[in-house]
Tab-separated table of C-alpha atoms and ligand atoms in Angstrom:
chain	number	residue	atom	x	y	z
A	25	THR	CA	110.088	105.417	79.816
A	26	VAL	CA	112.022	104.437	76.734
A	27	VAL	CA	112.177	100.652	75.945
A	28	GLY	CA	115.349	98.989	74.396
A	29	ASP	CA	114.162	99.345	70.806
A	30	GLY	CA	113.591	102.993	71.235
A	31	ARG	CA	109.867	102.770	71.429
A	32	PRO	CA	108.272	104.690	74.427
A	33	ALA	CA	106.349	102.382	76.813
A	34	PRO	CA	102.526	102.603	76.342
A	35	PRO	CA	100.960	105.474	78.397
A	36	PRO	CA	98.870	104.335	81.437
A	37	ALA	CA	95.034	104.209	80.855
A	38	ASP	CA	92.566	105.427	83.326
A	39	PRO	CA	91.823	102.694	85.988
A	40	PRO	CA	88.803	100.378	85.062
A	41	GLY	CA	86.426	102.029	87.620
A	42	GLY	CA	87.560	105.597	86.968
A	43	TRP	CA	89.341	107.846	89.547
A	44	THR	CA	87.870	108.193	92.959
A	45	GLU	CA	88.639	110.848	95.561
A	46	PRO	CA	90.837	109.162	98.171
A	47	ARG	CA	89.982	109.484	101.985
A	48	GLU	CA	92.601	110.465	104.549
A	49	PRO	CA	94.920	108.940	105.458
A	50	VAL	CA	96.084	108.015	101.965
A	51	PRO	CA	98.621	105.284	101.588
A	52	ALA	CA	100.845	106.751	98.935
A	53	GLY	CA	103.108	103.666	98.724
A	54	MET	CA	102.604	99.909	98.698
A	55	LEU	CA	105.347	97.347	99.172
A	56	ALA	CA	104.360	94.346	97.325
A	57	GLU	CA	106.629	91.551	98.713
A	58	LEU	CA	106.078	88.914	96.039
A	59	THR	CA	108.201	86.185	97.539
A	60	TYR	CA	110.645	85.393	100.265
A	61	ARG	CA	112.610	83.263	97.914
A	62	CYS	CA	116.102	84.726	97.157
A	63	PRO	CA	119.329	83.378	95.661
A	64	LEU	CA	121.177	85.464	98.046
A	65	HIS	CA	121.394	84.945	101.894
A	66	CYS	CA	122.571	88.320	103.149
A	67	THR	CA	123.412	88.326	106.711
A	68	TYR	CA	121.324	91.567	107.327
A	69	CYS	CA	118.262	90.474	105.381
A	70	SER	CA	115.047	91.834	106.925
A	71	ASN	CA	113.095	88.677	105.820
A	72	PRO	CA	111.342	87.016	108.738
A	73	LEU	CA	113.357	84.236	110.450
A	74	ALA	CA	110.468	81.805	109.903
A	75	PRO	CA	108.364	82.965	106.930
A	76	SER	CA	105.047	81.497	106.623
A	77	GLY	CA	104.490	79.223	103.501
A	78	GLY	CA	102.813	79.991	100.285
A	79	GLU	CA	102.558	82.919	97.895
A	80	LEU	CA	99.672	84.705	96.368
A	81	PHE	CA	98.735	83.719	92.909
A	82	THR	CA	98.864	86.064	89.947
A	83	GLU	CA	95.215	86.823	90.001
A	84	ASP	CA	95.408	87.830	93.707
A	85	TRP	CA	98.083	90.264	93.020
A	86	LEU	CA	96.189	91.831	90.060
A	87	ARG	CA	93.232	92.356	92.371
A	88	VAL	CA	95.511	93.822	95.076
A	89	LEU	CA	96.967	96.288	92.457
A	90	ASP	CA	93.412	97.318	91.368
A	91	GLN	CA	92.289	97.735	95.023
A	92	ALA	CA	95.389	99.636	95.782
A	93	ARG	CA	94.942	102.069	93.072
A	94	ASP	CA	91.335	102.677	94.352
A	95	LEU	CA	92.599	103.370	97.718
A	96	GLY	CA	94.881	106.154	96.506
A	97	VAL	CA	98.171	104.300	96.246
A	98	LEU	CA	100.513	106.142	93.693
A	99	GLN	CA	103.743	103.983	93.924
A	100	VAL	CA	104.146	100.150	94.114
A	101	HIS	CA	107.479	98.763	95.086
A	102	PHE	CA	107.816	95.163	93.806
A	103	SER	CA	110.095	93.537	96.326
A	104	GLY	CA	110.880	90.313	98.111
A	105	GLY	CA	112.979	88.124	98.542
A	106	GLU	CA	113.807	88.454	94.941
A	107	PRO	CA	110.896	89.602	92.807
A	108	LEU	CA	112.666	88.502	89.579
A	109	LEU	CA	111.854	84.977	90.691
A	110	ARG	CA	108.274	85.500	90.088
A	111	THR	CA	107.432	84.516	86.430
A	112	ASP	CA	104.428	86.788	86.452
A	113	LEU	CA	106.327	89.940	87.363
A	114	THR	CA	106.018	91.422	83.804
A	115	ALA	CA	102.275	90.941	84.015
A	116	LEU	CA	102.165	92.674	87.435
A	117	VAL	CA	104.251	95.546	86.166
A	118	ALA	CA	102.016	95.846	83.114
A	119	ARG	CA	98.896	96.022	85.358
A	120	ALA	CA	100.508	98.594	87.609
A	121	HIS	CA	101.381	100.703	84.474
A	122	ARG	CA	97.862	100.479	83.205
A	123	LEU	CA	96.607	101.637	86.531
A	124	GLY	CA	98.868	104.711	86.426
A	125	LEU	CA	100.995	103.426	89.339
A	126	TYR	CA	104.633	104.306	89.513
A	127	SER	CA	106.418	100.921	89.728
A	128	ASN	CA	109.739	100.383	91.302
A	129	LEU	CA	111.605	96.991	91.317
A	130	ILE	CA	113.673	96.330	94.294
A	131	THR	CA	116.138	93.583	93.266
A	132	SER	CA	119.456	92.015	93.980
A	133	GLY	CA	119.980	91.841	90.268
A	134	ILE	CA	119.985	88.073	90.279
A	135	PRO	CA	118.906	86.512	88.205
A	136	MET	CA	118.646	89.386	85.669
A	137	SER	CA	118.821	89.063	81.871
A	138	ASP	CA	118.519	91.354	78.845
A	139	ALA	CA	115.195	89.627	78.049
A	140	ALA	CA	113.791	90.009	81.523
A	141	ILE	CA	114.657	93.679	82.051
A	142	GLY	CA	113.683	94.388	78.467
A	143	SER	CA	110.225	93.036	78.893
A	144	LEU	CA	109.778	94.792	82.332
A	145	ALA	CA	110.719	98.064	80.531
A	146	ALA	CA	108.300	97.477	77.770
A	147	ALA	CA	105.601	96.728	80.351
A	148	GLY	CA	106.177	100.153	81.752
A	149	LEU	CA	108.516	99.662	84.718
A	150	ASP	CA	109.524	103.081	86.009
A	151	HIS	CA	112.487	102.534	88.260
A	152	VAL	CA	114.899	99.928	89.591
A	153	GLN	CA	116.538	99.784	92.940
A	154	LEU	CA	119.613	97.495	92.861
A	155	SER	CA	121.435	96.302	95.994
A	156	ILE	CA	125.241	96.019	96.182
A	157	GLN	CA	126.967	94.489	99.162
A	158	ASP	CA	130.485	96.050	98.993
A	159	ALA	CA	133.133	97.539	96.899
A	160	ASP	CA	135.357	94.541	97.638
A	161	PRO	CA	134.000	91.697	95.389
A	162	ALA	CA	135.101	88.846	97.865
A	163	ALA	CA	133.709	90.645	100.866
A	164	GLY	CA	130.434	91.452	99.090
A	165	ASP	CA	130.125	87.765	97.917
A	166	ALA	CA	130.747	86.590	101.377
A	167	VAL	CA	127.904	88.524	102.851
A	168	ALA	CA	125.621	87.655	100.083
A	169	GLY	CA	126.467	83.951	100.322
A	170	LEU	CA	126.946	83.734	96.442
A	171	ARG	CA	129.328	84.925	93.787
A	172	ALA	CA	127.110	87.936	93.034
A	173	HIS	CA	129.209	91.029	92.796
A	174	ALA	CA	130.136	90.673	89.048
A	175	ARG	CA	126.569	89.788	88.114
A	176	LYS	CA	125.390	92.883	89.876
A	177	ARG	CA	127.609	95.058	87.886
A	178	GLU	CA	126.161	93.360	84.770
A	179	ALA	CA	122.550	94.001	86.083
A	180	ALA	CA	123.301	97.671	86.581
A	181	ALA	CA	124.573	97.981	82.932
A	182	LEU	CA	121.322	96.268	81.678
A	183	VAL	CA	119.135	98.696	83.648
A	184	ARG	CA	121.013	101.579	82.202
A	185	ARG	CA	120.918	100.030	78.684
A	186	TYR	CA	117.074	100.207	78.848
A	187	GLY	CA	117.114	103.860	80.084
A	188	LEU	CA	115.660	103.115	83.432
A	189	PRO	CA	116.336	105.339	86.450
A	190	LEU	CA	118.717	103.461	88.885
A	191	THR	CA	118.898	103.705	92.677
A	192	VAL	CA	121.803	101.729	94.168
A	193	ASN	CA	121.061	100.635	97.726
A	194	VAL	CA	123.852	99.614	100.172
A	195	VAL	CA	123.355	98.233	103.643
A	196	LEU	CA	126.202	99.490	105.933
A	197	HIS	CA	127.509	97.231	108.686
A	198	ALA	CA	130.758	96.654	110.575
A	199	GLY	CA	132.257	94.515	107.735
A	200	ASN	CA	131.943	97.182	105.050
A	201	VAL	CA	131.389	100.576	106.586
A	202	ASP	CA	135.023	101.506	106.467
A	203	ARG	CA	134.829	101.168	102.530
A	204	LEU	CA	131.845	103.641	102.445
A	205	ALA	CA	133.598	106.027	100.012
A	206	GLU	CA	134.780	103.212	97.677
A	207	ILE	CA	131.311	101.697	97.712
A	208	ALA	CA	129.732	105.127	96.839
A	209	ASP	CA	132.369	105.529	93.974
A	210	LEU	CA	131.490	102.172	92.644
A	211	ALA	CA	127.746	103.019	92.625
A	212	VAL	CA	128.290	106.305	90.905
A	213	GLY	CA	130.559	104.354	88.250
A	214	LEU	CA	127.583	101.980	87.776
A	215	GLY	CA	125.458	104.920	86.601
A	216	ALA	CA	123.339	105.416	89.832
A	217	ASP	CA	120.964	108.500	89.662
A	218	ARG	CA	120.292	107.983	93.393
A	219	LEU	CA	122.373	106.295	96.064
A	220	GLU	CA	121.100	105.010	99.372
A	221	LEU	CA	123.692	104.480	101.986
A	222	ALA	CA	121.707	102.990	104.894
A	223	HIS	CA	123.064	101.671	108.221
A	224	THR	CA	121.584	98.203	109.017
A	225	GLN	CA	118.106	98.093	110.486
A	226	PHE	CA	118.041	95.278	112.967
A	227	TYR	CA	115.077	93.152	111.880
A	228	GLY	CA	114.957	89.547	110.749
A	229	TRP	CA	118.352	88.035	110.125
A	230	ALA	CA	120.146	91.350	111.062
A	231	TRP	CA	118.592	91.141	114.509
A	232	ARG	CA	119.864	87.582	114.788
A	233	ASN	CA	123.345	88.611	113.615
A	234	ARG	CA	123.609	91.972	115.257
A	235	ALA	CA	126.678	91.237	117.363
A	236	ALA	CA	128.597	90.808	113.997
A	237	LEU	CA	126.959	93.610	112.177
A	238	LEU	CA	127.056	96.597	114.723
A	239	PRO	CA	129.773	99.067	114.005
A	240	THR	CA	131.849	100.696	116.584
A	241	ALA	CA	131.386	104.243	117.593
A	242	ASP	CA	134.763	105.002	115.799
A	243	GLN	CA	133.558	103.340	112.557
A	244	LEU	CA	130.439	105.342	112.702
A	245	ALA	CA	132.248	108.688	113.207
A	246	ARG	CA	134.431	107.825	110.157
A	247	ALA	CA	131.401	106.749	108.211
A	248	ASP	CA	129.626	110.113	108.845
A	249	GLU	CA	132.722	111.948	107.650
A	250	ALA	CA	132.969	109.729	104.603
A	251	ALA	CA	129.333	110.156	103.754
A	252	ALA	CA	129.891	113.966	103.921
A	253	GLY	CA	132.816	113.581	101.460
A	254	VAL	CA	130.588	111.518	99.179
A	255	LYS	CA	128.010	114.245	99.137
A	256	GLU	CA	130.542	116.756	98.284
A	257	ARG	CA	132.106	114.703	95.478
A	258	HIS	CA	129.048	113.349	93.798
A	259	GLY	CA	126.085	115.292	95.258
A	260	ASP	CA	125.771	117.600	92.250
A	261	ARG	CA	124.985	114.663	89.983
A	262	VAL	CA	123.625	111.954	92.147
A	263	GLU	CA	120.957	112.108	94.829
A	264	ILE	CA	122.640	110.796	97.965
A	265	VAL	CA	120.698	109.552	101.025
A	266	TYR	CA	122.464	108.654	104.120
A	267	VAL	CA	120.460	106.864	106.756
A	268	ALA	CA	121.986	107.082	110.190
A	269	ALA	CA	122.592	104.172	112.520
A	270	ASP	CA	119.670	103.543	114.958
A	271	TYR	CA	121.584	102.092	117.908
A	272	HIS	CA	123.808	105.220	118.276
A	273	ALA	CA	120.906	107.728	117.657
A	274	THR	CA	119.312	110.127	120.111
A	275	ARG	CA	116.001	110.411	118.167
A	276	PRO	CA	114.145	107.512	116.469
A	277	LYS	CA	113.350	107.340	112.877
A	278	PRO	CA	109.790	108.017	111.805
A	279	CYS	CA	109.176	104.460	110.982
A	280	MET	CA	107.105	104.059	107.793
A	281	ARG	CA	106.264	107.758	108.272
A	282	GLY	CA	103.772	106.832	110.811
A	283	TRP	CA	101.827	103.506	111.460
A	284	GLY	CA	98.988	103.244	109.008
A	285	ARG	CA	99.618	106.724	107.692
A	286	ARG	CA	101.385	106.656	104.258
A	287	GLN	CA	102.429	103.064	103.477
A	288	LEU	CA	101.319	99.463	103.679
A	289	VAL	CA	102.928	96.122	102.995
A	290	VAL	CA	101.483	93.072	101.441
A	291	ALA	CA	103.477	89.937	102.408
A	292	PRO	CA	104.019	86.966	100.011
A	293	ASP	CA	101.308	84.925	101.914
A	294	GLY	CA	98.851	87.736	101.627
A	295	GLY	CA	99.070	89.203	105.046
A	296	VAL	CA	98.623	93.019	104.962
A	297	LEU	CA	100.946	94.779	107.344
A	298	PRO	CA	101.658	98.474	108.478
A	299	CYS	CA	105.453	97.728	108.166
A	300	LEU	CA	107.479	94.798	106.805
A	301	SER	CA	108.461	93.591	110.327
A	302	ALA	CA	105.114	93.928	112.039
A	303	ALA	CA	104.133	90.268	111.666
A	304	GLN	CA	106.371	89.473	114.648
A	305	LEU	CA	104.257	91.675	117.036
A	306	PRO	CA	102.195	89.465	119.263
A	307	GLY	CA	98.516	90.024	119.204
A	308	LEU	CA	98.480	91.954	115.915
A	309	ASP	CA	95.433	90.532	114.117
A	310	VAL	CA	96.899	90.434	110.454
A	311	VAL	CA	94.272	90.255	107.873
A	312	ASP	CA	94.905	88.308	104.645
A	313	VAL	CA	94.210	90.313	101.464
A	314	ARG	CA	92.239	87.314	100.058
A	315	ALA	CA	89.867	87.640	103.078
A	316	ALA	CA	88.875	91.308	102.975
A	317	ASP	CA	89.146	94.427	100.646
A	318	LEU	CA	92.366	96.335	101.024
A	319	ALA	CA	90.240	99.571	101.827
A	320	TRP	CA	88.682	97.973	104.874
A	321	ILE	CA	92.053	96.443	106.019
A	322	TRP	CA	93.711	99.967	105.798
A	323	TYR	CA	91.024	101.958	107.344
A	324	ASP	CA	89.094	99.605	109.664
A	325	SER	CA	91.135	96.673	110.632
A	326	PRO	CA	92.501	96.520	114.274
A	327	ALA	CA	96.130	95.890	112.913
A	328	PHE	CA	96.216	99.195	111.100
A	329	ASN	CA	94.464	101.164	113.974
A	330	ARG	CA	96.533	99.756	116.787
A	331	PHE	CA	99.312	102.399	116.591
A	332	ARG	CA	97.699	104.911	114.100
A	333	GLY	CA	97.663	108.442	115.249
A	334	THR	CA	98.925	109.628	118.678
A	335	ALA	CA	96.089	108.416	121.097
A	336	TRP	CA	97.948	105.168	121.768
A	337	MET	CA	101.212	106.817	122.836
A	338	PRO	CA	102.591	106.539	126.398
A	339	ALA	CA	104.792	109.134	128.176
A	340	PRO	CA	107.011	110.744	127.162
A	341	CYS	CA	105.678	110.795	123.571
A	342	ARG	CA	102.116	111.744	124.449
A	343	ASP	CA	103.174	115.211	125.522
A	344	CYS	CA	106.159	115.588	123.185
A	345	ALA	CA	106.354	118.341	120.498
A	346	LEU	CA	107.864	115.784	118.045
A	347	ARG	CA	105.049	113.097	118.399
A	348	GLU	CA	103.683	113.879	114.892
A	349	VAL	CA	107.198	114.144	113.484
A	350	ASP	CA	108.676	110.762	114.392
A	351	PHE	CA	105.365	109.142	115.701
A	352	GLY	CA	107.186	107.621	118.638
A	353	GLY	CA	109.577	105.737	116.536
A	354	CYS	CA	109.406	102.191	115.563
A	355	ARG	CA	106.996	99.670	117.153
A	356	CYS	CA	109.097	96.559	116.168
A	357	GLN	CA	112.252	98.114	117.675
A	358	ALA	CA	110.375	98.867	120.948
A	359	TYR	CA	109.125	95.328	120.913
A	360	GLN	CA	112.539	93.659	120.126
A	361	LEU	CA	114.479	95.695	122.667
A	362	LEU	CA	111.883	96.214	125.354
A	363	GLY	CA	109.378	93.394	124.857
A	364	ASP	CA	106.479	95.911	124.484
A	365	ALA	CA	105.550	97.390	121.077
A	366	ALA	CA	103.418	100.162	122.906
A	367	LEU	CA	106.489	101.747	124.422
A	368	THR	CA	108.529	104.638	123.224
A	369	ASP	CA	111.258	103.490	120.895
A	370	PRO	CA	114.327	103.336	123.050
A	371	ALA	CA	116.342	104.995	120.367
A	372	CYS	CA	114.913	108.188	121.714
A	373	ASP	CA	116.979	109.682	124.505
A	374	LEU	CA	113.838	110.824	126.215
A	375	SER	CA	112.885	107.169	126.626
A	376	PRO	CA	113.480	105.824	130.178
A	377	HIS	CA	114.851	102.787	128.475
A	378	HIS	CA	117.404	104.553	126.232
A	379	GLY	CA	120.187	102.942	128.068
A	380	VAL	CA	119.417	99.580	126.365
A	381	LEU	CA	120.957	101.014	123.309
A	382	ALA	CA	124.043	102.158	124.989
A	383	GLY	CA	124.467	98.612	126.200
A	384	LEU	CA	124.278	97.313	122.686
A	385	ALA	CA	126.622	99.886	121.348
A	386	ALA	CA	129.144	98.890	124.092
A	387	ARG	CA	128.738	95.369	123.062
A	388	ALA	CA	129.871	96.254	119.558
A	389	GLU	CA	132.997	97.734	121.085
A	390	ARG	CA	133.604	94.388	122.776
A	391	VAL	CA	132.843	92.312	119.657
A	392	ALA	CA	135.225	94.502	117.565
A	393	ALA	CA	137.993	93.467	119.752
A	394	VAL	CA	137.756	89.819	118.584
A	395	PRO	CA	138.052	88.592	114.987
A	396	ARG	CA	134.983	89.129	112.851
A	397	ARG	CA	133.263	86.528	110.955
A	398	LEU	CA	132.420	88.929	108.222
A	399	PRO	CA	135.386	89.976	105.910
A	400	ARG	CA	136.713	93.496	106.451
B	505	SF4	FE1	109.658	111.006	119.452
B	505	SF4	FE2	108.467	110.056	121.600
B	505	SF4	FE3	111.067	110.763	121.674
B	505	SF4	FE4	109.245	112.584	121.467
B	505	SF4	S1	109.469	111.311	123.160
B	505	SF4	S2	111.160	112.524	120.385
B	505	SF4	S3	107.565	111.770	120.229
B	505	SF4	S4	110.056	109.086	120.441
C-alpha cells in the first residue's frame, strides 16, 4: 500500500503472541459489522429488521481482532451499516495491519473525506469495496433514500487517489437490472479493479421488500446476456463477478462456503454468527464475544456446530454428491421460505419444496404488471 504522500504504509509486525498453527476448520475471513447505523436506507439492505441495541467498544474490537488472528483469520472485512461512522475505524485498521490481517472496508462511501481515507490508507487499509445503486443518479438516490450518487463518485475518486484497490459492488433488482450494462460501464469508469454484480439476496429489508425487488424471468434473461457482454467488454482489465439470482436458480449457493467452515461474523452488539442473517434463526444460541473467547465460539459453541459438516443434513442432501460443494444451501433461506432451517434450501430443484420459489417468481411477473414503487 502506498499512502497519499507517497510513503509506503508500515509493514505489519508479527502478532504479539507469535504465530500459532491453526486447527481445522480455519475461518479465513471475519466480517466485522461495526455498526448498523447508516446514512443510507437501501430497500434491499440485509441489516436485521429490528437490530438489537448497543455497539462494542473499541477495546472489545481490538481484542476480537487479536483473537481472530490467533484463530487463523487472514482477512477482516470492516462492514456495517456504515463503518465510516465509527470514529475508531482507523485504530481498528491499524491493529488489523499490525496483526498481518488483510483489511477490507465495505462502505457506501458516505461520509468519506480526503482526511478519512488518507488516515485509513496510512494505517494500512488494503482494499475498499464501494457500493453504487444505479447508473441513473435519480433512480440510485431513490433506492438509497439520500442524494448519494454524486458523493459516491467522489468517494471512488478519493480511493483511487490513495492508490487503494477498489471493488464496486452493485445489488441488482427489478428497478435497476435493465441498466446492468450502463452500471458496469460506470463502475469501470470509476476505476474499479473488480466489479460485483449481485442479484439481491433476500434477507433483512430485502425480504420485506421482495415483491418490489424481484425481477421477472425476462429481466433475468436480459441481465444474463448483458453480464456476458460486460465480461467481454471489460473482462480483460477488470475482474467481474456476476452472482446469479437465487429465486430462479436450480441449485443453491454455497452459503458462507459452508456453516462454520470458512467465515464468521461479529455483529455490532458482539454476537458471533456463522452468517450475517443467522440471528433470525430460532433456538440458535448466539454467544457474545465479550462472554467467551472467539476460538471457543468458533470450535465449540452449539451455534457454530448446529449445521457444521454434513451430519445434520436431511434427505435429499445427505446422499447427494454435491453435499460438500453447496453444503445444502442457505439455512436462513430454508427458514424464511419453509419455516425450518434444517431443511434443504428450496433453491435446489431436488428439494421437495422447490415449487415455493416458482410461486415467488410467478408473483414477480404479476407485480411487474402494475406500476413499481422503485424508479426504472
Ligand atoms: Fe445441494 Fe442438497 Fe441440492 Fe444436493 S440436494 S444439490 S446437497 S442442496
